[in-house]
Short mmCIF file of C-alpha atoms and ligand atoms in Angstrom, two decimals:
data_model
loop_
_atom_site.label_atom_id
_atom_site.label_comp_id
_atom_site.label_asym_id
_atom_site.label_seq_id
_atom_site.Cartn_x
_atom_site.Cartn_y
_atom_site.Cartn_z
CA UNK V 143 0.00 0.00 0.00
CA UNK V 144 1.06 3.61 -0.44
CA UNK V 145 2.54 5.02 2.75
CA UNK V 146 2.33 8.66 3.76
CA UNK V 147 4.41 11.24 1.90
CA UNK V 148 7.32 12.57 3.98
CA UNK V 149 6.59 15.72 5.97
CA UNK V 150 9.31 17.94 4.47
CA UNK V 151 8.44 21.35 3.02
CA UNK V 152 8.00 19.96 -0.52
CA UNK V 153 5.19 17.68 0.70
CA UNK V 154 3.38 19.49 3.51
CA UNK V 155 1.01 22.42 4.05
CA UNK V 156 0.01 24.02 0.76
CA UNK V 157 2.65 21.82 -0.93
CA UNK V 158 0.93 18.59 0.10
CA UNK V 159 0.60 16.46 -3.05
CA UNK V 160 -2.90 16.80 -4.48
CA UNK V 161 -2.99 13.81 -6.90
CA UNK V 162 -6.47 14.87 -7.97
CA UNK V 163 -7.58 14.47 -11.59
CA UNK V 164 -10.97 16.09 -12.01
CA UNK V 165 -13.56 18.01 -14.01
CA UNK V 166 -15.53 20.83 -12.44
CA UNK V 167 -18.17 22.27 -14.72
CA UNK V 168 -19.30 25.86 -14.15
CA UNK V 169 -17.30 27.13 -11.20
CA UNK V 170 -19.18 29.33 -8.75
CA UNK V 171 -18.38 32.97 -9.51
CA UNK V 172 -18.41 36.04 -7.28
CA UNK V 173 -18.79 39.17 -9.43
CA UNK V 174 -19.07 38.86 -13.20
CA UNK V 175 -16.69 37.11 -15.56
CA UNK V 176 -16.49 39.40 -18.62
CA UNK V 177 -18.60 37.73 -21.36
CA UNK V 178 -16.01 38.65 -24.01
CA UNK V 179 -13.21 36.88 -22.09
CA UNK V 180 -13.11 33.64 -24.07
CA UNK V 181 -10.28 31.14 -24.26
CA UNK V 182 -8.32 28.68 -22.23
CA UNK V 183 -5.77 29.06 -19.50
CA UNK V 184 -3.40 26.11 -19.16
CA UNK V 185 -1.18 25.62 -16.09
CA UNK V 186 1.63 23.10 -15.54
CA UNK V 187 3.21 22.05 -12.28
CA UNK V 188 4.57 19.11 -10.31
CA UNK V 189 2.34 16.81 -8.27
CA UNK V 190 4.12 13.63 -7.16
CA UNK V 191 2.18 10.44 -7.77
CA UNK V 192 4.03 8.33 -5.14
CA UNK V 193 6.15 9.07 -2.08
CA UNK V 194 9.88 9.10 -2.96
CA UNK V 195 11.58 5.82 -2.14
CA UNK V 196 14.71 7.73 -1.14
CA UNK V 197 12.76 9.26 1.75
CA UNK V 198 12.64 12.87 0.56
CA UNK V 199 12.60 14.74 -2.73
CA UNK V 200 12.61 18.29 -4.09
CA UNK V 201 9.57 20.20 -5.34
CA UNK V 202 10.72 20.41 -8.97
CA UNK V 203 10.92 16.60 -9.32
CA UNK V 204 7.16 15.90 -9.08
CA UNK V 205 5.10 14.29 -11.85
CA UNK V 206 3.62 16.76 -14.32
CA UNK V 207 0.02 17.79 -13.76
CA UNK V 208 -1.76 19.99 -16.28
CA UNK V 209 -4.89 21.97 -15.60
CA UNK V 210 -7.15 24.08 -17.81
CA UNK V 211 -9.64 26.84 -17.12
CA UNK V 212 -12.08 27.09 -20.01
CA UNK V 213 -13.64 30.57 -20.28
CA UNK V 214 -16.84 30.62 -22.31
CA UNK V 215 -19.42 33.44 -22.40
CA UNK V 216 -19.04 34.30 -18.74
CA UNK V 217 -18.75 30.69 -17.58
CA UNK V 218 -15.58 29.03 -16.28
CA UNK V 219 -14.99 25.26 -16.31
CA UNK V 220 -11.99 23.45 -14.86
CA UNK V 221 -10.17 20.26 -15.77
CA UNK V 222 -6.99 18.68 -14.34
CA UNK V 223 -5.04 15.61 -15.51
CA UNK V 224 -1.68 13.95 -14.94
CA UNK V 225 0.70 13.92 -17.89
CA UNK V 226 1.14 10.22 -18.62
CA UNK V 227 4.90 10.12 -19.05
CA UNK V 228 6.85 6.87 -19.30
CA UNK V 229 7.90 7.49 -15.70
CA UNK V 230 4.30 8.05 -14.55
CA UNK V 231 3.16 4.87 -16.34
CA UNK V 232 5.98 2.72 -14.91
CA UNK V 233 5.30 3.92 -11.35
CA UNK V 234 1.55 3.56 -11.85
CA UNK V 235 2.01 -0.06 -12.90
CA UNK V 236 4.35 -0.76 -9.96
CA UNK V 237 2.13 1.23 -7.53
CA UNK V 238 5.26 2.83 -6.01
CA UNK V 239 8.11 5.15 -6.93
CA UNK V 240 10.96 3.71 -9.01
CA UNK V 241 12.87 6.86 -9.94
CA UNK V 242 15.39 8.42 -7.59
CA UNK V 243 16.88 11.89 -7.37
CA UNK V 244 16.06 14.88 -9.55
CA UNK V 245 17.97 14.58 -12.84
CA UNK V 246 20.18 11.77 -11.61
CA UNK V 247 19.49 8.47 -13.45
CA UNK V 248 22.26 6.78 -11.41
CA UNK V 249 19.88 6.77 -8.41
CA UNK V 250 16.98 4.92 -10.11
CA UNK V 251 15.75 1.37 -9.42
CA UNK V 252 17.30 -1.12 -11.87
CA UNK V 253 13.90 -1.95 -13.39
CA UNK V 254 13.67 1.54 -14.96
CA UNK V 255 17.29 1.73 -16.16
CA UNK V 256 17.40 3.45 -19.55
CA UNK V 257 13.71 4.49 -19.38
CA UNK V 258 12.64 8.07 -19.89
CA UNK V 259 12.84 10.22 -16.74
CA UNK V 260 10.81 13.15 -18.10
CA UNK V 261 8.15 14.61 -15.81
CA UNK V 262 6.62 17.24 -18.15
CA UNK V 263 5.94 19.46 -15.14
CA UNK V 264 7.08 22.98 -16.04
CA UNK V 265 5.36 24.93 -18.83
CA UNK V 266 2.59 24.57 -21.39
CA UNK V 267 3.10 26.28 -24.75
CA UNK V 268 0.65 26.79 -27.62
CA UNK V 269 2.16 27.22 -31.09
CA UNK V 270 1.25 26.15 -34.65
CA UNK V 271 -1.94 24.53 -33.34
CA UNK V 272 -0.15 22.27 -30.86
CA UNK V 273 -0.21 22.16 -27.08
CA UNK V 274 3.18 21.03 -25.77
CA UNK V 275 4.20 20.58 -22.15
CA UNK V 276 7.84 21.26 -21.43
CA UNK V 277 10.49 20.32 -18.87
CA UNK V 278 14.06 21.43 -19.47
CA UNK V 279 15.63 17.95 -19.05
CA UNK V 280 13.48 16.23 -21.68
CA UNK V 281 11.87 16.60 -25.10
CA UNK V 282 8.41 18.25 -25.18
CA UNK V 283 5.30 16.15 -24.67
CA UNK V 284 2.19 16.76 -26.77
CA UNK V 285 -1.17 17.02 -25.03
CA UNK V 286 -4.71 17.10 -26.44
CA UNK V 287 -5.88 20.70 -25.85
CA UNK V 288 -9.52 19.64 -25.28
CA UNK V 289 -9.22 16.49 -23.17
CA UNK V 290 -5.70 17.03 -21.71
CA UNK V 291 -4.92 13.44 -22.73
CA UNK V 292 -1.18 12.81 -23.19
CA UNK V 293 -0.27 12.20 -26.84
CA UNK V 294 3.42 11.36 -26.26
CA UNK V 295 6.94 12.67 -26.80
CA UNK V 296 7.18 15.42 -29.41
CA UNK V 297 10.37 15.47 -31.51
CA UNK V 298 9.20 17.01 -34.81
CA UNK V 299 8.81 13.50 -36.27
CA UNK V 300 12.19 12.42 -34.97
CA UNK V 301 13.97 15.38 -36.57
CA UNK V 302 15.15 16.81 -33.22
CA UNK V 303 18.66 15.65 -32.29
CA UNK V 304 18.75 17.20 -28.82
CA UNK V 305 17.44 15.05 -25.95
CA UNK V 306 16.27 18.16 -24.10
CA UNK V 307 14.33 21.36 -24.83
CA UNK V 308 13.89 24.41 -22.58
CA UNK V 309 10.62 25.08 -20.76
CA UNK V 310 10.93 28.76 -21.78
CA UNK V 311 10.74 29.14 -25.56
CA UNK V 312 9.67 32.51 -26.98
CA UNK V 313 7.11 33.27 -29.67
CA UNK V 314 8.16 36.22 -31.84
CA UNK V 315 4.85 38.11 -32.14
CA UNK V 316 5.82 39.61 -35.51
CA UNK V 317 7.38 36.67 -37.38
CA UNK V 318 5.22 34.04 -35.64
CA UNK V 319 8.32 31.86 -35.11
CA UNK V 320 8.93 29.86 -31.94
CA UNK V 321 12.54 30.28 -30.78
CA UNK V 322 13.91 27.65 -28.40
CA UNK V 323 17.15 26.38 -26.92
CA UNK V 324 18.37 23.33 -25.06
CA UNK V 325 21.14 22.60 -22.58
CA UNK V 326 22.62 19.25 -21.52
CA UNK V 327 21.55 18.31 -25.06
CA UNK V 328 22.89 14.77 -24.84
CA UNK V 329 21.00 14.14 -21.60
CA UNK V 330 21.72 14.52 -17.88
CA UNK V 331 25.43 15.01 -17.28
CA UNK V 332 26.28 16.25 -20.81
CA UNK V 333 27.46 19.73 -21.75
CA UNK V 334 26.33 20.95 -25.21
CA UNK V 335 23.63 23.53 -25.79
CA UNK V 336 21.66 24.22 -28.96
CA UNK V 337 19.47 26.87 -30.53
CA UNK V 338 16.26 25.86 -32.30
CA UNK V 339 13.63 27.56 -34.46
CA UNK V 340 10.17 26.24 -35.24
CA UNK V 341 8.64 28.28 -38.05
CA UNK V 342 5.12 29.65 -37.77
CA UNK V 343 3.69 26.56 -39.47
CA UNK V 344 5.29 24.21 -36.94
CA UNK V 345 8.36 22.94 -38.88
CA UNK V 346 11.71 22.63 -37.12
CA UNK V 347 13.88 24.77 -39.39
CA UNK V 348 17.01 25.24 -37.28
CA UNK V 349 19.02 23.18 -34.78
CA UNK V 350 22.52 24.52 -34.13
CA UNK V 351 24.65 23.09 -31.32
CA UNK V 352 27.25 25.04 -29.35
CA UNK V 353 29.28 24.84 -26.13
CA UNK V 354 28.54 27.11 -23.16
CA UNK V 355 31.41 28.55 -21.05
CA UNK V 356 30.54 25.98 -18.34
CA UNK V 357 27.59 23.69 -17.64
CA UNK V 358 25.16 25.65 -15.52
CA UNK V 359 21.39 25.59 -15.23
CA UNK V 360 20.09 27.58 -18.20
CA UNK V 361 16.47 27.98 -17.25
CA UNK V 362 15.40 30.79 -19.59
CA UNK V 363 16.63 33.01 -22.42
CA UNK V 364 15.56 36.18 -24.24
CA UNK V 365 14.98 37.29 -27.78
CA UNK V 366 14.98 40.75 -29.32
CA UNK V 367 14.17 41.77 -32.90
CA UNK V 368 17.84 41.32 -33.87
CA UNK V 369 19.47 39.16 -31.19
CA UNK V 370 19.11 36.03 -29.07
CA UNK V 371 20.44 36.18 -25.48
CA UNK V 372 21.67 33.14 -23.50
CA UNK V 373 22.39 33.98 -19.82
CA UNK V 374 24.51 31.37 -17.97
CA UNK V 375 24.63 31.41 -14.15
CA UNK V 376 26.81 29.29 -11.82
CA UNK V 377 24.27 26.73 -10.60
CA UNK V 378 26.61 24.04 -11.87
CA UNK V 379 26.49 20.38 -12.83
CA UNK V 380 29.33 17.85 -12.42
CA UNK V 381 28.96 14.48 -14.22
CA UNK V 382 31.24 12.72 -11.69
CA UNK V 383 29.01 13.91 -8.85
CA UNK V 384 25.95 12.51 -10.66
CA UNK V 385 27.59 9.11 -11.18
CA UNK V 386 28.39 9.01 -7.46
CA UNK V 387 24.67 9.53 -6.71
CA UNK V 388 25.00 13.22 -5.79
CA UNK V 389 22.84 16.24 -6.54
CA UNK V 390 22.48 17.48 -10.09
CA UNK V 391 23.04 21.07 -9.03
CA UNK V 392 25.41 22.93 -6.71
CA UNK V 393 25.80 26.68 -6.46
CA UNK V 394 29.40 27.71 -7.27
CA UNK V 395 29.85 31.33 -6.23
CA UNK V 396 33.49 31.29 -7.38
CA UNK V 397 32.40 31.46 -11.04
CA UNK V 398 31.27 34.54 -12.96
CA UNK V 399 28.01 34.64 -14.90
CA UNK V 400 28.16 34.83 -18.70
CA UNK V 401 25.76 36.30 -21.24
CA UNK V 402 25.95 34.98 -24.80
CA UNK V 403 24.49 37.27 -27.45
CA UNK V 404 23.91 36.02 -31.00
CA UNK V 405 22.65 37.99 -33.98
CA UNK V 406 19.42 36.41 -35.24
CA UNK V 407 20.72 36.89 -38.76
CA UNK V 408 23.81 34.82 -37.86
CA UNK V 409 24.47 31.45 -36.31
CA UNK V 410 25.66 30.04 -32.97
CA UNK V 411 29.27 30.43 -34.15
CA UNK V 412 28.62 34.19 -33.94
CA UNK V 413 27.71 34.15 -30.22
CA UNK V 414 29.76 36.65 -28.22
CA UNK V 415 30.17 35.67 -24.57
CA UNK V 416 30.24 38.56 -22.10
CA UNK V 417 31.57 37.99 -18.60
CA UNK V 418 29.46 39.62 -15.88
CA UNK V 419 29.42 39.56 -12.04
CA UNK V 420 28.48 36.32 -10.22
CA UNK V 421 24.70 36.28 -9.90
CA UNK V 422 21.69 34.03 -10.40
CA UNK V 423 18.68 34.34 -12.67
CA UNK V 424 15.79 32.05 -13.44
CA UNK V 425 13.16 34.00 -15.36
CA UNK V 426 13.47 36.55 -18.10
CA UNK V 427 11.01 39.45 -18.12
CA UNK V 428 11.81 40.53 -21.70
CA UNK V 429 14.60 41.56 -24.02
CA UNK V 430 14.88 44.24 -26.69
CA UNK V 431 17.51 46.09 -28.63
CA UNK V 432 17.98 49.70 -29.66
CA UNK V 433 20.36 49.27 -32.58
CA UNK V 434 23.47 47.58 -31.18
CA UNK V 435 22.48 48.24 -27.53
CA UNK V 436 20.95 45.03 -26.19
CA UNK V 437 18.77 44.98 -23.05
CA UNK V 438 18.05 41.90 -20.95
CA UNK V 439 15.34 42.39 -18.30
CA UNK V 440 15.46 39.53 -15.84
CA UNK V 441 14.78 38.53 -12.22
CA UNK V 442 18.29 38.56 -10.71
CA UNK V 443 19.47 37.48 -7.27
CA UNK V 444 22.93 37.39 -5.71
CA UNK V 445 22.86 33.58 -5.49
CA UNK V 446 20.56 30.63 -6.14
CA UNK V 447 17.49 31.00 -3.92
CA UNK V 448 16.26 27.41 -4.01
CA UNK V 449 16.63 26.12 -0.45
CA UNK V 450 17.56 22.63 -1.67
CA UNK V 451 20.36 23.67 -4.04
CA UNK V 452 23.50 23.33 -1.93
CA UNK V 453 26.66 25.44 -1.99
CA UNK V 454 29.62 23.70 -3.60
CA UNK V 455 31.95 25.21 -0.99
CA UNK V 456 29.56 24.33 1.85
CA UNK V 457 29.10 27.99 2.81
CA UNK V 458 25.90 29.02 4.57
CA UNK V 459 23.67 31.27 2.50
CA UNK V 460 21.95 34.47 3.59
CA UNK V 461 18.32 33.86 2.47
CA UNK V 462 18.08 37.52 1.41
CA UNK V 463 20.80 36.85 -1.22
CA UNK V 464 18.44 34.37 -2.90
CA UNK V 465 15.66 36.91 -3.50
CA UNK V 466 15.41 37.90 -7.20
CA UNK V 467 14.77 41.54 -8.16
CA UNK V 468 13.65 42.85 -11.55
CA UNK V 469 16.84 44.10 -13.19
CA UNK V 470 17.88 45.50 -16.58
CA UNK V 471 21.26 44.45 -17.95
CA UNK V 472 22.47 46.34 -21.01
CA UNK V 473 25.27 45.50 -23.43
CA UNK V 474 26.85 47.36 -26.31
CA UNK V 475 27.56 45.02 -29.22
CA UNK V 476 30.17 47.45 -30.57
CA UNK V 477 32.18 47.25 -27.31
CA UNK V 478 35.37 45.20 -27.26
CA UNK V 479 35.30 44.92 -23.46
CA UNK V 480 35.08 41.44 -21.90
CA UNK V 481 31.76 42.48 -20.31
CA UNK V 482 30.37 44.11 -23.47
CA UNK V 483 30.17 47.47 -21.66
CA UNK V 484 27.72 45.82 -19.21
CA UNK V 485 25.54 48.03 -17.04
CA UNK V 486 22.89 46.99 -14.53
CA UNK V 487 19.85 48.91 -13.32
CA UNK V 488 17.09 48.06 -10.83
CA UNK V 489 13.56 48.09 -12.29
CA UNK V 490 11.63 47.99 -8.99
CA UNK V 491 12.42 47.86 -5.27
CA UNK V 492 10.47 44.60 -4.69
CA UNK V 493 11.64 41.02 -4.94
CA UNK V 494 9.55 38.33 -6.58
CA UNK V 495 9.41 35.82 -9.38
CA UNK V 496 7.32 34.55 -12.29
CA UNK V 497 7.39 37.80 -14.30
CA UNK V 498 5.18 38.21 -17.36
CA UNK V 499 4.39 40.78 -20.01
CA UNK V 500 1.90 41.39 -22.82
CA UNK V 501 2.77 38.57 -25.28
CA UNK V 502 2.55 41.10 -28.15
CA UNK V 503 5.64 42.86 -26.75
CA UNK V 504 8.06 39.90 -26.62
CA UNK V 505 11.42 41.09 -27.96
CA UNK V 506 10.28 44.71 -28.29
CA UNK V 507 10.52 47.80 -26.13
CA UNK V 508 7.60 47.61 -23.70
CA UNK V 509 6.11 49.39 -20.72
CA UNK V 510 4.51 46.98 -18.25
CA UNK V 511 5.64 43.88 -16.36
CA UNK V 512 3.52 41.83 -13.92
CA UNK V 513 5.38 40.00 -11.14
CA UNK V 514 4.28 37.77 -8.24
CA UNK V 515 6.10 39.65 -5.50
CA UNK V 516 7.10 39.15 -1.90
CA UNK V 517 6.37 42.10 0.37
CA UNK V 518 8.68 41.61 3.38
CA UNK V 519 6.43 43.83 5.53
CA UNK V 520 3.59 41.32 5.29
CA UNK V 521 3.03 37.72 6.31
CA UNK V 522 4.86 35.28 4.01
CA UNK V 523 3.19 31.88 3.66
CA UNK V 524 4.95 28.62 2.82
CA UNK V 525 4.01 27.56 -0.70
CA UNK V 526 5.63 26.53 -3.96
CA UNK V 527 9.14 25.53 -4.96
CA UNK V 528 11.03 28.11 -2.89
CA UNK V 529 8.64 27.68 0.09
CA UNK V 530 8.04 31.44 -0.04
CA UNK V 531 4.61 32.17 -1.48
CA UNK V 532 4.13 35.54 -3.20
CA UNK V 533 1.98 37.84 -1.06
CA UNK V 534 1.56 40.69 -3.55
CA UNK V 535 0.88 41.13 -7.23
CA UNK V 536 2.91 43.97 -8.69
CA UNK V 537 2.54 45.73 -12.02
CA UNK V 538 5.61 47.78 -12.89
CA UNK V 539 5.34 50.78 -15.20
CA UNK V 540 8.84 50.91 -16.67
CA UNK V 541 8.25 54.43 -18.02
CA UNK V 542 7.45 56.04 -14.66
CA UNK V 543 8.96 53.44 -12.31
CA UNK V 544 5.61 53.28 -10.50
CA UNK V 545 4.50 49.90 -9.08
CA UNK V 546 0.79 49.18 -8.78
CA UNK V 547 0.13 46.49 -6.17
CA UNK V 548 -2.58 44.14 -4.96
CA UNK V 549 -2.40 42.29 -1.65
CA UNK V 550 -4.67 39.43 -0.77
CA UNK V 551 -5.61 38.54 2.79
CA UNK V 552 -2.95 37.48 5.31
CA UNK V 553 -3.96 33.89 4.48
CA UNK V 554 -3.37 34.25 0.70
CA UNK V 555 -0.45 33.54 -1.60
CA UNK V 556 -0.33 33.93 -5.38
CA UNK V 557 1.05 31.85 -8.22
CA UNK V 558 2.03 32.80 -11.80
CA UNK V 559 -0.51 35.04 -13.52
CA UNK V 560 -1.25 35.75 -17.16
CA UNK V 561 -2.03 38.86 -19.21
CA UNK V 562 -4.88 38.52 -21.72
CA UNK V 563 -5.01 41.19 -24.45
CA UNK V 564 -8.42 42.71 -25.16
CA UNK V 565 -7.72 45.91 -27.15
CA UNK V 566 -4.67 47.38 -28.87
CA UNK V 567 -3.18 49.16 -25.82
CA UNK V 568 -0.32 47.40 -24.04
CA UNK V 569 -2.19 46.99 -20.75
CA UNK V 570 -5.63 46.91 -22.35
CA UNK V 571 -6.85 43.55 -21.19
CA UNK V 572 -7.22 41.30 -18.18
CA UNK V 573 -4.79 39.95 -15.64
CA UNK V 574 -5.59 36.59 -14.05
CA UNK V 575 -3.93 34.63 -11.24
CA UNK V 576 -4.58 31.92 -8.67
CA UNK V 577 -5.08 32.89 -5.02
CA UNK V 578 -4.07 30.13 -2.59
CA UNK V 579 -6.46 30.38 0.38
CA UNK V 580 -4.34 28.78 3.08
CA UNK V 581 -7.05 29.12 5.74
CA UNK V 582 -9.58 27.27 3.56
CA UNK V 583 -7.29 24.68 1.94
CA UNK V 584 -8.59 25.64 -1.52
CA UNK V 585 -7.93 28.10 -4.34
CA UNK V 586 -9.63 30.93 -6.22
CA UNK V 587 -9.15 32.15 -9.78
CA UNK V 588 -8.96 35.96 -9.78
CA UNK V 589 -9.79 38.07 -12.85
CA UNK V 590 -8.61 41.70 -12.85
CA UNK V 591 -8.82 44.62 -15.24
CA UNK V 592 -5.07 44.84 -15.98
CA UNK V 593 -5.23 48.65 -15.79
CA UNK V 594 -6.64 48.57 -12.25
CA UNK V 595 -5.08 45.67 -10.42
CA UNK V 596 -4.97 47.56 -7.12
CA UNK V 597 -8.77 47.89 -7.22
CA UNK V 598 -9.09 44.12 -6.77
CA UNK V 599 -10.62 41.45 -8.95
CA UNK V 600 -13.65 42.01 -11.21
CA UNK V 601 -14.59 38.39 -10.62
CA UNK V 602 -13.49 35.46 -8.47
CA UNK V 603 -14.15 31.91 -9.62
CA UNK V 604 -14.13 29.59 -6.61
CA UNK V 605 -12.52 26.19 -6.65
CA UNK V 606 -13.63 23.64 -4.10
CA UNK V 607 -10.08 22.15 -4.14
CA UNK V 608 -6.53 23.30 -3.44
CA UNK V 609 -4.36 23.89 -6.51
CA UNK V 610 -0.78 23.03 -5.61
CA UNK V 611 1.60 25.75 -6.89
CA UNK V 612 2.07 25.45 -10.62
CA UNK V 613 5.16 26.75 -12.37
CA UNK V 614 4.03 28.27 -15.64
CA UNK V 615 0.90 29.00 -17.61
CA UNK V 616 -0.23 29.91 -21.09
CA UNK V 617 -3.33 31.67 -22.38
CA UNK V 618 -4.89 30.45 -25.64
CA UNK V 619 -7.46 32.91 -27.01
CA UNK V 620 -10.85 31.52 -27.95
CA UNK V 621 -13.23 32.71 -30.67
C1 V55 H 130 13.13 25.34 -12.26
C2 V55 H 130 12.06 24.52 -12.42
C3 V55 H 130 12.25 23.24 -12.86
C4 V55 H 130 13.48 22.78 -13.16
C5 V55 H 130 14.55 23.59 -13.01
O1 V55 H 130 11.98 27.41 -11.96
C6 V55 H 130 14.37 24.88 -12.57
C7 V55 H 130 12.98 26.72 -11.82
C8 V55 H 130 9.99 22.73 -12.78
O2 V55 H 130 11.27 22.33 -12.99
O3 V55 H 130 13.61 21.51 -13.59
FE1 FE H 131 10.53 28.56 -15.24
#
């Protein structure tokens, strides 16, 4: 029989595994869902099927769960399903866990040796009429957008050579292309990276491999109209450590960070690597270029903020150093300096994560960013992968520097939101997010006018269940 999950922070409180697959038709709504808000909101996150046989595990290693809110003429329906990966199926059949540590195949049970370890737990993406679910250590998995049934590994009919694809590709809103990259392209413990393009019709038209300065976690990247930006931070991997059963990642604060910038008109052999101060970044806000001046807007911290990523030198970390702040890094492509004339500027005085923008502004100069923030003056609840739930939604106006905020109750944390365009203006639309109601062990879907977030939601759709923290989401407009 299945024993209890361990009581560590990845498995308790709001992070308790849910393991619920369900359909809820017509959620109860407080207020009015705008009748012209039609489409689907997909969310991906981890939700472990079985307790880890090694006794404990980390939040990011859970089995992929996908959920969908269907918005239709003022109604909201909800659906949630596991992604049926090879790993999920093998453990389902065995009725227990068979896979060991996060991204370390040398810790698995012998019966799954050589089997796929993908969890498909990080990000849904909609492009060229396909819904793919992504996890950076594996190829994408295709999912039926109506039923959420798993369709299987997606490799562009076997054309993809890389064994991995990022969870953070970018859709160029003007060309309609999907730009992607991969790292540890030959699988866990390998070093090459690659750059990929899927054209607007869904064909894989580019796969160019290259070597990064060192093997670090490359969680996200940025595009501009003329450049592609690959930031590399020193959360490092060591293949010998993996073979000895150790952790995939260790923070190595002795290394600098590097930013690779490639002209889109060129190839990966044209990447220029700029050396910048030691720092850590997970999520990109946006990128854009003004001629040969290239801007990278990103959530940047002094060191890796994940509590379960250890320090290679064994040094104790100040938790404040792990808090990411919205930051603009600028480079001059005409500079011959080793740092590309690097400059850094703070975009807001609040820490947070899971930044997002109007999808029509990807790669272009833009004005607004929405971030799930942590207000240190308020109660911080334990939720999600860093165990620090966001307690404030912030909308930054990059023109004025003003930050519009919304706080929930002292029993509420927030997840990743989404911006839904309605009219031509950059913030003309809706902002949606999930409110975790810790006192009620359930969640709400909040719908805001994106211009007036501080006024509170226009409508709240109530869920009778708790939605474990997802990572990323995608909005697919309806008709
Ligand atoms: C992150 C999430 C991951 C992962 C590596 O957001 C980094 C950080 C959900 O999986 O595998
Ligand atoms: Fe991410």
